[in-house]
PDB file of C-alpha atoms in Angstrom:
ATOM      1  CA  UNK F   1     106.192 -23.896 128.385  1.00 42.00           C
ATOM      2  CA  UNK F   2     103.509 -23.250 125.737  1.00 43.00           C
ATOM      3  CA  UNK F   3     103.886 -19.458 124.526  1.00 44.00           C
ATOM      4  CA  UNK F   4     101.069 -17.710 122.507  1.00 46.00           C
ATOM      5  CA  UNK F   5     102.110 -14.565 120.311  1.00 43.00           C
ATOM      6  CA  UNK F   6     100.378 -11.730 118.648  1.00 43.00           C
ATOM      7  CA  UNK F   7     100.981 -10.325 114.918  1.00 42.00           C
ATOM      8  CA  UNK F   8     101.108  -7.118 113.712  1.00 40.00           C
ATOM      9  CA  UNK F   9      98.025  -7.464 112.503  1.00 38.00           C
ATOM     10  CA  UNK F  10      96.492  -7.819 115.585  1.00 40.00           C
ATOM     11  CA  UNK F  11      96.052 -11.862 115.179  1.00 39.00           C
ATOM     12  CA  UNK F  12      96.744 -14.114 117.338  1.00 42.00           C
ATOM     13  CA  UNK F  13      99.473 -17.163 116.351  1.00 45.00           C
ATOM     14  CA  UNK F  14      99.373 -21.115 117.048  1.00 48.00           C
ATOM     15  CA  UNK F  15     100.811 -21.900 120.315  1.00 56.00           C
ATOM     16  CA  UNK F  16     104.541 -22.382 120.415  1.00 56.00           C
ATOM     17  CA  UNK F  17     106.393 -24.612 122.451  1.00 57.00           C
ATOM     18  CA  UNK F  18     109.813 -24.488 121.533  1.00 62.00           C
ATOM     19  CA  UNK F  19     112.310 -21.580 120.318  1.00 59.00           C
ATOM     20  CA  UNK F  20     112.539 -23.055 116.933  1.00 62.00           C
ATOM     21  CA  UNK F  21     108.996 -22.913 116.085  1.00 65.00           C
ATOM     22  CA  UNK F  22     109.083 -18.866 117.322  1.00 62.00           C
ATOM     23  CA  UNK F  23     111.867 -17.953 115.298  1.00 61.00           C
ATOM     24  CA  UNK F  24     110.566 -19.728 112.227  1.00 62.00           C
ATOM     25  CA  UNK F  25     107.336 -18.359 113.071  1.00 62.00           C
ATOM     26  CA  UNK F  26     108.929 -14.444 112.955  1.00 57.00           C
ATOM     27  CA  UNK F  27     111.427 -15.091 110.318  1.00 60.00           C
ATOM     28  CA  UNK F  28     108.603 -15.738 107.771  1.00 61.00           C
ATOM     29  CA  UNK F  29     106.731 -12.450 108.777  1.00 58.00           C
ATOM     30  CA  UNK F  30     110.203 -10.713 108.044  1.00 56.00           C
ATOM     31  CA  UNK F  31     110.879 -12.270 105.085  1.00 57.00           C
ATOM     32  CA  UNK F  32     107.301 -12.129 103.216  1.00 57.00           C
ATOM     33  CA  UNK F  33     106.798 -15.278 102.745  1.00 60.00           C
ATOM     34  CA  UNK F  34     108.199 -16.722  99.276  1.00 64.00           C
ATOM     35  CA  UNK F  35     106.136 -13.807  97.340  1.00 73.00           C
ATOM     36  CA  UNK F  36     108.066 -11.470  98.913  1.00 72.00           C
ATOM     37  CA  UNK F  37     111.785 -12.771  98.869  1.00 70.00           C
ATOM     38  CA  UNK F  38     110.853 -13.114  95.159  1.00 76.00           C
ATOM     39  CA  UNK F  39     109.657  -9.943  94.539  1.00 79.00           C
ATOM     40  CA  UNK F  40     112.559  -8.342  96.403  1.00 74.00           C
ATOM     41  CA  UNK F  41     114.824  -9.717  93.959  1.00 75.00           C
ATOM     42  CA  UNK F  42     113.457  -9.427  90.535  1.00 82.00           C
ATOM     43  CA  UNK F  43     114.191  -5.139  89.962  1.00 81.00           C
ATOM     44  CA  UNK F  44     117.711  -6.381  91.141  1.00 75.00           C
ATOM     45  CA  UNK F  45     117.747  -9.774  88.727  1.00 78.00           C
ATOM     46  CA  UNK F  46     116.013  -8.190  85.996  1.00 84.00           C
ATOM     47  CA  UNK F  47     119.019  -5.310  85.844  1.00 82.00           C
ATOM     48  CA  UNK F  48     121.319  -7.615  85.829  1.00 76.00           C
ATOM     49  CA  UNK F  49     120.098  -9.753  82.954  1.00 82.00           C
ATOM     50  CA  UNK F  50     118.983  -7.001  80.437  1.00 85.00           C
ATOM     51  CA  UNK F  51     122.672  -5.482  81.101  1.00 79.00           C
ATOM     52  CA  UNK F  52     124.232  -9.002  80.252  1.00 78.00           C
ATOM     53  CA  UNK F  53     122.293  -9.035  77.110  1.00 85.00           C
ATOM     54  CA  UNK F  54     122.370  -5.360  75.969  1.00 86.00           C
ATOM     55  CA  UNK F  55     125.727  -4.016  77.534  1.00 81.00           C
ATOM     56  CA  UNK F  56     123.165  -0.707  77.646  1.00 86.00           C
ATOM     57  CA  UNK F  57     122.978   1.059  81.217  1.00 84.00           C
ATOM     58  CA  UNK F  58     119.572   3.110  80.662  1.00 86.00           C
ATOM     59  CA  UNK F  59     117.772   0.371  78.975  1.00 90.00           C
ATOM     60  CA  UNK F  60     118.746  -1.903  81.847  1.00 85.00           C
ATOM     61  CA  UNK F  61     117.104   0.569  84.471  1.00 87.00           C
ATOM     62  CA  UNK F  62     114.761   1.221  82.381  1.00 90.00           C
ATOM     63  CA  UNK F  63     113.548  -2.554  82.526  1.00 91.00           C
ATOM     64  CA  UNK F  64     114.507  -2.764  86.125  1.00 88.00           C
ATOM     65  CA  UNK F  65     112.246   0.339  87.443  1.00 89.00           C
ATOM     66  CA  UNK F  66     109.601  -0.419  85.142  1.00 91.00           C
ATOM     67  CA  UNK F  67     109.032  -3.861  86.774  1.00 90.00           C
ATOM     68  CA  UNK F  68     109.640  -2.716  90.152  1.00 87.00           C
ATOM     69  CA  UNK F  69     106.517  -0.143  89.330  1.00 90.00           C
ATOM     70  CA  UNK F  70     105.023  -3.093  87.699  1.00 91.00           C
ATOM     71  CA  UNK F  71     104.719  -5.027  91.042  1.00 89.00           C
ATOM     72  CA  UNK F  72     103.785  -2.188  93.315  1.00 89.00           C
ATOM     73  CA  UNK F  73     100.764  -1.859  90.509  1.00 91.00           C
ATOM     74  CA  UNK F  74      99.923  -5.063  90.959  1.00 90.00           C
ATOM     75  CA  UNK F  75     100.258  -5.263  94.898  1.00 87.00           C
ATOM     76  CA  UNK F  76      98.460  -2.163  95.366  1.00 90.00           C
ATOM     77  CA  UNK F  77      95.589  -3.313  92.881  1.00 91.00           C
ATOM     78  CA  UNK F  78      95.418  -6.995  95.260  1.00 87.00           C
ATOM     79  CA  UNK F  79      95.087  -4.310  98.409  1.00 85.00           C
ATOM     80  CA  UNK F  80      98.269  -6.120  99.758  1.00 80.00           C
ATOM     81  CA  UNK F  81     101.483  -5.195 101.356  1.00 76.00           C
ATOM     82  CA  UNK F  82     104.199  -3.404  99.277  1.00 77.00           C
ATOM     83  CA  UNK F  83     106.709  -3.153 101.728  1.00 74.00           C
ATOM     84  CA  UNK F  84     109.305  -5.904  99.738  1.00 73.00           C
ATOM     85  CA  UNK F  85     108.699  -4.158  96.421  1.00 78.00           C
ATOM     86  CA  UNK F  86     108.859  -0.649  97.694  1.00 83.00           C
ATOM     87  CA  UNK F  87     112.255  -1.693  99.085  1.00 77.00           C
ATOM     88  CA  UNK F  88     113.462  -3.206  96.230  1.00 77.00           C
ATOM     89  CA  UNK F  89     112.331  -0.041  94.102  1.00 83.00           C
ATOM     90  CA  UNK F  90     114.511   1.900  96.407  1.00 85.00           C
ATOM     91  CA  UNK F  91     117.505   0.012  96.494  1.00 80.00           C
ATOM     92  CA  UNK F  92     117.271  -0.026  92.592  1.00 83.00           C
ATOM     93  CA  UNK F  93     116.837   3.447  92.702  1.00 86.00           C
ATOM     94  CA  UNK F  94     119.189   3.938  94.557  1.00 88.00           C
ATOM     95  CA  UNK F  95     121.766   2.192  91.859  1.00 83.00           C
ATOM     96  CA  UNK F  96     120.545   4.161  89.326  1.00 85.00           C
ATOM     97  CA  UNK F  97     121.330   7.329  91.006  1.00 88.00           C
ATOM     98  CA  UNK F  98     125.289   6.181  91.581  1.00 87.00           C
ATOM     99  CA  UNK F  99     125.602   4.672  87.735  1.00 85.00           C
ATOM    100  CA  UNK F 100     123.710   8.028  85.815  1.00 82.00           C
ATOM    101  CA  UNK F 101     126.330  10.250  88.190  1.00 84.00           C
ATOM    102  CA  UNK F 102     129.196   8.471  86.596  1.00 85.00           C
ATOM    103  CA  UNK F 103     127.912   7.095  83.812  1.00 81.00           C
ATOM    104  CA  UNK F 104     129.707   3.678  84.634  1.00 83.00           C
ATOM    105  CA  UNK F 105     127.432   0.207  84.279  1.00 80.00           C
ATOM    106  CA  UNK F 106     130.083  -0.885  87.396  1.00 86.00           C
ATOM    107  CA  UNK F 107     128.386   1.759  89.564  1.00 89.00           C
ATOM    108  CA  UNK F 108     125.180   0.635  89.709  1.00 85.00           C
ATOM    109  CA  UNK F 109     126.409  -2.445  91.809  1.00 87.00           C
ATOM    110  CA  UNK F 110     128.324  -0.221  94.275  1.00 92.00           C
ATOM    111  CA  UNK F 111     125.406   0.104  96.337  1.00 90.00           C
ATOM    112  CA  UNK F 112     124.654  -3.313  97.204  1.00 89.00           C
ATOM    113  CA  UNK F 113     128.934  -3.769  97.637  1.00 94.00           C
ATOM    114  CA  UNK F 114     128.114  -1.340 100.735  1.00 94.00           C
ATOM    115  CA  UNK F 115     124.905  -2.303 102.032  1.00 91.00           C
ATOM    116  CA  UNK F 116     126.267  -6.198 101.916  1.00 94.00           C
ATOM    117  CA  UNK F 117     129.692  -4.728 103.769  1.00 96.00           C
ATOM    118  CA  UNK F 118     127.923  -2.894 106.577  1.00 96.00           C
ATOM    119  CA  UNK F 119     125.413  -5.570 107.061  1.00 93.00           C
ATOM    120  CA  UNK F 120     127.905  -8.302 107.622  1.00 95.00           C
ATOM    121  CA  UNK F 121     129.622  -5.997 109.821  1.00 96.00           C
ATOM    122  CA  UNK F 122     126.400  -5.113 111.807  1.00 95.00           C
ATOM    123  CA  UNK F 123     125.617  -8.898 112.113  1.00 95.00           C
ATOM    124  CA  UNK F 124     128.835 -10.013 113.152  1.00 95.00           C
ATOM    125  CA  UNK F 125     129.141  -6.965 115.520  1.00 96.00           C
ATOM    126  CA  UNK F 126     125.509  -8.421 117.014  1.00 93.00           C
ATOM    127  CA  UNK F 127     126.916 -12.014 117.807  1.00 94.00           C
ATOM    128  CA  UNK F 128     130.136 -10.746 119.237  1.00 94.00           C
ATOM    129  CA  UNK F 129     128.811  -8.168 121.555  1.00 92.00           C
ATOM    130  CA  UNK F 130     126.287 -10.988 122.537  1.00 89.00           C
ATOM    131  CA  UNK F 131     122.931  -9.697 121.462  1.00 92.00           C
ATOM    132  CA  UNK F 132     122.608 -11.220 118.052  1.00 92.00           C
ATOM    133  CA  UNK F 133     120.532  -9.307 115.187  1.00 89.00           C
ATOM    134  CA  UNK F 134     117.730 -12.399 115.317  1.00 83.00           C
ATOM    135  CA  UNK F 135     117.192 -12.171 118.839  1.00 85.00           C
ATOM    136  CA  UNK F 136     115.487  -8.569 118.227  1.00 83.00           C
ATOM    137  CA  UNK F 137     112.674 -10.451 115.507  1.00 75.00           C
ATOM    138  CA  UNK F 138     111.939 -12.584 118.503  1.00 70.00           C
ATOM    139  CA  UNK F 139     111.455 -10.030 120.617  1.00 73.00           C
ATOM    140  CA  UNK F 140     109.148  -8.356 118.001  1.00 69.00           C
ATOM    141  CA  UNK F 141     107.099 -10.767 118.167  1.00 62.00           C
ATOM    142  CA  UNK F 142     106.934 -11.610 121.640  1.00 65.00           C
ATOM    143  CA  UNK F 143     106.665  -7.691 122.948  1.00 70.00           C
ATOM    144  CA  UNK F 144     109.589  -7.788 124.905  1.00 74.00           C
ATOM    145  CA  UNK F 145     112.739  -6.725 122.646  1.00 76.00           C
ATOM    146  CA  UNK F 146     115.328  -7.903 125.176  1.00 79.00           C
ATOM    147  CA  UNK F 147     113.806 -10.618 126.839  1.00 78.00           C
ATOM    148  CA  UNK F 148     114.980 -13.653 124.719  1.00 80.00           C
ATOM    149  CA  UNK F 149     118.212 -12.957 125.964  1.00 83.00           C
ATOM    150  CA  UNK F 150     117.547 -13.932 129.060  1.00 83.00           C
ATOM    151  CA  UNK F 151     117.190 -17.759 127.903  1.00 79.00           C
ATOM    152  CA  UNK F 152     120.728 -19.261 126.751  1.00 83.00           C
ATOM    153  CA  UNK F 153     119.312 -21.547 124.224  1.00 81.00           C
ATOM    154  CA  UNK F 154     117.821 -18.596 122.054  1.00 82.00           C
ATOM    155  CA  UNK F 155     120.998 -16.880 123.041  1.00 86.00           C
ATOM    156  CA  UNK F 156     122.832 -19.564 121.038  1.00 88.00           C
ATOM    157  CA  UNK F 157     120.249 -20.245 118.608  1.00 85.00           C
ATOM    158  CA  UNK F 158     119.861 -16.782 117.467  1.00 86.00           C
ATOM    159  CA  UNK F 159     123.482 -16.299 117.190  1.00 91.00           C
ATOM    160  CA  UNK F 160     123.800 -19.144 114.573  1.00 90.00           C
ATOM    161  CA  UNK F 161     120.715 -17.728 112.584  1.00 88.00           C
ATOM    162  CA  UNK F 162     122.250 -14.018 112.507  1.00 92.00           C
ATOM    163  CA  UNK F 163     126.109 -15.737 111.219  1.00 94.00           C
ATOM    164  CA  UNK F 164     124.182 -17.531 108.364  1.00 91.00           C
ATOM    165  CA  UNK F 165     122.599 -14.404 107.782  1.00 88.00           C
ATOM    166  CA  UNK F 166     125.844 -12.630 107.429  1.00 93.00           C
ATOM    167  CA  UNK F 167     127.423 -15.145 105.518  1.00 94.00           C
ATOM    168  CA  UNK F 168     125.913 -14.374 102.216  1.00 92.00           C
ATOM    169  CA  UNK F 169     126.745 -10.612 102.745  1.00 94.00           C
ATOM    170  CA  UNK F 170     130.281 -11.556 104.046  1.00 95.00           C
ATOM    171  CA  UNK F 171     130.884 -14.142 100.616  1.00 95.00           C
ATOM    172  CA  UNK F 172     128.956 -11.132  98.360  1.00 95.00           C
ATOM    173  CA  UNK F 173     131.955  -8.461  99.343  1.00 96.00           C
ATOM    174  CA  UNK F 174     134.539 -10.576  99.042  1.00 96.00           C
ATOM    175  CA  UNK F 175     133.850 -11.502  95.901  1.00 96.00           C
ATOM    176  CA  UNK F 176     132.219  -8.610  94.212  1.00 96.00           C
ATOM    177  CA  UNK F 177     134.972  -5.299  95.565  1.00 96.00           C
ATOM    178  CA  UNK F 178     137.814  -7.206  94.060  1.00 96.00           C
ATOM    179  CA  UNK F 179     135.417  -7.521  90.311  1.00 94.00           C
ATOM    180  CA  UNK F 180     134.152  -4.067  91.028  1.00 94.00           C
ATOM    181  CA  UNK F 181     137.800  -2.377  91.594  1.00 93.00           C
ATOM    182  CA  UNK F 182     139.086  -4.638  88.473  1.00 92.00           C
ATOM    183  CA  UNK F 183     135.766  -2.894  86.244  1.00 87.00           C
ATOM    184  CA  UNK F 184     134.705  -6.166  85.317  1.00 87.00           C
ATOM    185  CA  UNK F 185     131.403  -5.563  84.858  1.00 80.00           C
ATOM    186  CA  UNK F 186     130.174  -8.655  82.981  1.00 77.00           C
ATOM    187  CA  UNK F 187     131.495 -10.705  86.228  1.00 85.00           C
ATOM    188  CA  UNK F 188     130.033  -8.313  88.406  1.00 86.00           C
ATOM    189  CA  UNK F 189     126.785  -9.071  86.670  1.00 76.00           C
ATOM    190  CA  UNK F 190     126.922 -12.658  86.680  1.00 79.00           C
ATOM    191  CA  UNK F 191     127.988 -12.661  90.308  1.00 85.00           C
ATOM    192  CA  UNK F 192     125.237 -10.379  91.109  1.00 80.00           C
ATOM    193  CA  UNK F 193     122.879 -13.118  89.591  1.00 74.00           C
ATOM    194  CA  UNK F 194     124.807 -15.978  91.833  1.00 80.00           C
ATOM    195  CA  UNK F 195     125.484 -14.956  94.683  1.00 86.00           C
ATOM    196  CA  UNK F 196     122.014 -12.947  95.046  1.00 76.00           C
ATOM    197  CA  UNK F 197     118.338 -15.137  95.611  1.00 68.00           C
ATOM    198  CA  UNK F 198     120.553 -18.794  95.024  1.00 75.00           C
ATOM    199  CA  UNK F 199     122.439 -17.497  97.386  1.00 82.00           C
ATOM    200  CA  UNK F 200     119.924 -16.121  99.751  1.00 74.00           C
ATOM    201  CA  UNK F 201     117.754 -19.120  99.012  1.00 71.00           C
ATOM    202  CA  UNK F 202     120.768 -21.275 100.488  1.00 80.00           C
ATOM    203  CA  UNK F 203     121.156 -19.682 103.449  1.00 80.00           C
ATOM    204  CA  UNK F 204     116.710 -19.572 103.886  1.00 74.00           C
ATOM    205  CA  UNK F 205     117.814 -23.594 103.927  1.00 75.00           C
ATOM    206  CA  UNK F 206     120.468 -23.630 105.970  1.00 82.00           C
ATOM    207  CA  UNK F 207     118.079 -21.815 108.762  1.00 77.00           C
ATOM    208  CA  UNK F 208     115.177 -23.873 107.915  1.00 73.00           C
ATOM    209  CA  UNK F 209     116.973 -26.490 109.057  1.00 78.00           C
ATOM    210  CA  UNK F 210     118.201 -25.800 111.748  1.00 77.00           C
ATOM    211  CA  UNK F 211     114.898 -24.419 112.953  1.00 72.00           C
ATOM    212  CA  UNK F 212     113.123 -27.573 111.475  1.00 68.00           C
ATOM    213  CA  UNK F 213     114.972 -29.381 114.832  1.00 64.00           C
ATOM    214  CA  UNK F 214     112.154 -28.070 116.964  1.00 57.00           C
ATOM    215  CA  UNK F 215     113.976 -29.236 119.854  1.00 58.00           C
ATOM    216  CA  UNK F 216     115.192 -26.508 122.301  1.00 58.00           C
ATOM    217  CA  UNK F 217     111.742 -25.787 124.744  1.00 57.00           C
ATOM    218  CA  UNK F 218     111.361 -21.995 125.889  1.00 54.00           C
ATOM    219  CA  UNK F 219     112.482 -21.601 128.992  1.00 51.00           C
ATOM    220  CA  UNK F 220     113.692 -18.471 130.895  1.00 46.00           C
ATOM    221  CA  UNK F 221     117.470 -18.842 132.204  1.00 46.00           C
ATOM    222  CA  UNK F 222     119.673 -16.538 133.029  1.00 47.00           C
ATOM    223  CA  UNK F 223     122.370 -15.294 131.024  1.00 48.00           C
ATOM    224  CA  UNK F 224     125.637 -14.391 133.333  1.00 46.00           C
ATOM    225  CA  UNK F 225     127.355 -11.679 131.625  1.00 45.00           C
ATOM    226  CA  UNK F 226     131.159 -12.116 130.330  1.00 41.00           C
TER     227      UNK F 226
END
């Protein structure tokens, strides 16, 4: 069954024929496209680098903010979307406001720590209660929020996407609370770096592949609940 979709922009997508090609197709509107996932993570990488090199918390922010501003300029000047860059402004903001309360470089990472932790546990929550966090970006695009659960190939499908999703969070807390409650903050930085877009970018793979298959046609079947 060929499917035809609608943007958010009003225009119309290529035909689909299988659930692979949707998700893929919804993921990338999520994401931003490679501009986006990139410019989501530089007020993030950019902090973590100038504190590496200058051990100097304001500086760092300074540099971080500046460029987040920087790309929101920019964006707004192109008449494009700032919705990445606005959220990456925040979330650095955010981690400024925690570090100049306490005044501890450690701090400004405590943040992320939290958002990663309730994420994973949001995602996880999704695939065990049987409605999966990716199922709802197929149902954004397809105007009908709960109707991809009604076909047990998305079902499954969408549950692997939303664990590799939560994998990166889940590897990011383990990892980081233990460096974070030690006060090693040169670790936490370099983790930060590591674990963030290589990270992120491995998991973007991971799904890519799987949705690369193409092979799982969109079909309505009933789901019979547990």
């Amino acid at each position: 069954m060929s499917e035809r979709t609608t943007a958010d922009d009003g225009r119309t997508t290529a035909d689909v024929t299988t659930v692979e090609q949707l998700v893929r197709q919804q993921l990338a509107a999520a994401l931003g496209g490679g501009r986006g996932i990139l410019e989501a993570a530089v007020p993030t990488v950019s902090f973590t680098v100038s504190w590496l090199l200058t051990h100097d918390l304001r500086t760092s922010l300074a540099v971080s903010i500046g460029l987040a501003v920087l790309l929101i300029v920019v964006r707004l000047v192109q008449r494009s979307s700032t919705q990445f860059v606005i959220n990456a402004f925040v979330g650095i903001a955010i981690a400024a406001v925690f570090a100049s309360r306490t005044g501890e470089a450690k701090d400004v990472f405590l943040p992320g720590i939290l958002y990663n932790g309730a994420y994973a546990v949001g995602l996880v929550l999704s695939i065990l209660v049987g409605w999966p966090l990716v199922g709802f970006l197929v149902g954004a695009v397809t105007n009908d929020p709960t109707g991809w659960r009604r076909d047990r190939a998305m079902v499954r499908l969408c549950a692997r996407l939303t664990w590799l999703l939560a994998l990166p969070c889940i590897v990011r807390v383990a990892v980081q609370y233990p460096l974070y409650l030690g006060d090693h903050v040169g670790l936490l930085g370099t983790s930060k770096v590591v674990l963030g877009w290589p990270l992120q970018v491995a998991a973007l793979l991971a799904m890519a592949a799987l949705l690369g298959r193409n092979a799982t046609p969109l079909e309505r079947r009933p789901v019979t609940e547990a």
